[in-house]
Amino acid sequence: MIKPIVFHQKKNLPYYDISAKSDHKFEKPFLWLARNSLQTLSWSLSPCLLLPHQRLSWTQLWQHSMRNWVATTQCKQGEMEPTF
């Protein structure tokens, strides 16, 4: 028998259905606690964090393309080998 969740109703607290496994609404209870414990708290949107623009030298670009070529040719050769 499944018991209904009524603790939050008795204590007049909000109920948040969260999932730690899938990270679904995981931050909601913590935001509620922070908002109610710190009355002077003001919320702002976090800035979008972009990765710094990286420039590759010609040698780095060549090394990367060679690694990619070797990886793709090894996979193709492995697929062509007959399996008994």
PDB file of C-alpha atoms in Angstrom:
ATOM      1  CA  MET A   1       0.000   0.000   0.000  1.00  0.00           C
ATOM      2  CA  ILE A   2       1.377   3.377  -1.016  1.00  0.00           C
ATOM      3  CA  LYS A   3       0.998   6.152   1.522  1.00  0.00           C
ATOM      4  CA  PRO A   4       0.062   9.578   0.200  1.00  0.00           C
ATOM      5  CA  ILE A   5       2.524  12.387   0.797  1.00  0.00           C
ATOM      6  CA  VAL A   6       0.781  14.734   3.230  1.00  0.00           C
ATOM      7  CA  PHE A   7       3.634  16.112   5.373  1.00  0.00           C
ATOM      8  CA  HIS A   8       3.926  19.242   3.261  1.00  0.00           C
ATOM      9  CA  GLN A   9       0.183  19.853   3.528  1.00  0.00           C
ATOM     10  CA  LYS A  10       0.205  19.541   7.329  1.00  0.00           C
ATOM     11  CA  LYS A  11       3.156  21.945   7.672  1.00  0.00           C
ATOM     12  CA  ASN A  12       1.912  24.339   4.955  1.00  0.00           C
ATOM     13  CA  LEU A  13       5.011  23.775   2.804  1.00  0.00           C
ATOM     14  CA  PRO A  14       5.229  23.549  -0.981  1.00  0.00           C
ATOM     15  CA  TYR A  15       5.745  20.115  -2.488  1.00  0.00           C
ATOM     16  CA  TYR A  16       8.255  19.701  -5.309  1.00  0.00           C
ATOM     17  CA  ASP A  17       8.378  16.463  -7.236  1.00  0.00           C
ATOM     18  CA  ILE A  18      12.093  16.114  -8.018  1.00  0.00           C
ATOM     19  CA  SER A  19      14.363  13.458  -9.441  1.00  0.00           C
ATOM     20  CA  ALA A  20      18.042  13.299  -8.543  1.00  0.00           C
ATOM     21  CA  LYS A  21      18.612  10.591 -11.138  1.00  0.00           C
ATOM     22  CA  SER A  22      17.417  12.597 -14.126  1.00  0.00           C
ATOM     23  CA  ASP A  23      18.159  16.015 -12.549  1.00  0.00           C
ATOM     24  CA  HIS A  24      14.513  17.036 -12.965  1.00  0.00           C
ATOM     25  CA  LYS A  25      13.637  20.183 -10.968  1.00  0.00           C
ATOM     26  CA  PHE A  26      16.475  19.358  -8.591  1.00  0.00           C
ATOM     27  CA  GLU A  27      17.128  23.014  -7.727  1.00  0.00           C
ATOM     28  CA  LYS A  28      13.527  23.946  -6.787  1.00  0.00           C
ATOM     29  CA  PRO A  29      13.601  23.062  -3.050  1.00  0.00           C
ATOM     30  CA  PHE A  30      16.986  24.713  -2.590  1.00  0.00           C
ATOM     31  CA  LEU A  31      15.801  27.890  -4.270  1.00  0.00           C
ATOM     32  CA  TRP A  32      12.717  27.909  -2.050  1.00  0.00           C
ATOM     33  CA  LEU A  33      14.867  27.477   1.089  1.00  0.00           C
ATOM     34  CA  ALA A  34      17.225  30.257   0.038  1.00  0.00           C
ATOM     35  CA  ARG A  35      14.368  32.581  -0.873  1.00  0.00           C
ATOM     36  CA  ASN A  36      12.591  32.064   2.454  1.00  0.00           C
ATOM     37  CA  SER A  37      15.652  32.070   4.701  1.00  0.00           C
ATOM     38  CA  LEU A  38      17.286  35.144   3.161  1.00  0.00           C
ATOM     39  CA  GLN A  39      14.707  37.894   2.879  1.00  0.00           C
ATOM     40  CA  THR A  40      17.120  40.326   1.187  1.00  0.00           C
ATOM     41  CA  LEU A  41      18.020  37.885  -1.555  1.00  0.00           C
ATOM     42  CA  SER A  42      17.552  39.193  -5.085  1.00  0.00           C
ATOM     43  CA  TRP A  43      17.547  36.862  -8.073  1.00  0.00           C
ATOM     44  CA  SER A  44      19.258  37.540 -11.347  1.00  0.00           C
ATOM     45  CA  LEU A  45      19.830  35.481 -14.441  1.00  0.00           C
ATOM     46  CA  SER A  46      23.188  33.822 -14.740  1.00  0.00           C
ATOM     47  CA  PRO A  47      25.263  34.915 -17.706  1.00  0.00           C
ATOM     48  CA  CYS A  48      25.682  32.564 -20.607  1.00  0.00           C
ATOM     49  CA  LEU A  49      29.139  31.107 -20.241  1.00  0.00           C
ATOM     50  CA  LEU A  50      30.833  30.656 -23.573  1.00  0.00           C
ATOM     51  CA  LEU A  51      34.070  28.846 -24.125  1.00  0.00           C
ATOM     52  CA  PRO A  52      36.932  31.110 -25.091  1.00  0.00           C
ATOM     53  CA  HIS A  53      37.625  31.230 -28.784  1.00  0.00           C
ATOM     54  CA  GLN A  54      40.610  29.015 -29.465  1.00  0.00           C
ATOM     55  CA  ARG A  55      42.807  29.358 -32.487  1.00  0.00           C
ATOM     56  CA  LEU A  56      44.503  26.270 -33.825  1.00  0.00           C
ATOM     57  CA  SER A  57      47.850  26.377 -35.500  1.00  0.00           C
ATOM     58  CA  TRP A  58      48.327  24.578 -38.801  1.00  0.00           C
ATOM     59  CA  THR A  59      50.278  21.805 -37.072  1.00  0.00           C
ATOM     60  CA  GLN A  60      47.508  21.248 -34.510  1.00  0.00           C
ATOM     61  CA  LEU A  61      44.915  21.202 -37.279  1.00  0.00           C
ATOM     62  CA  TRP A  62      47.001  18.721 -39.290  1.00  0.00           C
ATOM     63  CA  GLN A  63      47.524  16.468 -36.239  1.00  0.00           C
ATOM     64  CA  HIS A  64      43.817  16.487 -35.502  1.00  0.00           C
ATOM     65  CA  SER A  65      42.894  15.632 -39.087  1.00  0.00           C
ATOM     66  CA  MET A  66      45.492  12.826 -39.174  1.00  0.00           C
ATOM     67  CA  ARG A  67      44.137  11.321 -35.921  1.00  0.00           C
ATOM     68  CA  ASN A  68      40.634  11.504 -37.347  1.00  0.00           C
ATOM     69  CA  TRP A  69      41.750   9.874 -40.615  1.00  0.00           C
ATOM     70  CA  VAL A  70      43.588   7.068 -38.776  1.00  0.00           C
ATOM     71  CA  ALA A  71      40.574   6.411 -36.552  1.00  0.00           C
ATOM     72  CA  THR A  72      38.164   6.220 -39.481  1.00  0.00           C
ATOM     73  CA  THR A  73      40.423   3.988 -41.576  1.00  0.00           C
ATOM     74  CA  GLN A  74      41.005   1.597 -38.674  1.00  0.00           C
ATOM     75  CA  CYS A  75      37.265   1.273 -38.124  1.00  0.00           C
ATOM     76  CA  LYS A  76      36.662   0.608 -41.808  1.00  0.00           C
ATOM     77  CA  GLN A  77      39.417  -2.003 -41.939  1.00  0.00           C
ATOM     78  CA  GLY A  78      38.028  -3.696 -38.839  1.00  0.00           C
ATOM     79  CA  GLU A  79      34.578  -3.866 -40.416  1.00  0.00           C
ATOM     80  CA  MET A  80      35.928  -5.408 -43.614  1.00  0.00           C
ATOM     81  CA  GLU A  81      37.596  -8.337 -41.857  1.00  0.00           C
ATOM     82  CA  PRO A  82      35.521 -11.492 -42.101  1.00  0.00           C
ATOM     83  CA  THR A  83      34.302 -12.998 -38.859  1.00  0.00           C
ATOM     84  CA  PHE A  84      34.070 -16.772 -38.597  1.00  0.00           C
TER      85      PHE A  84
END
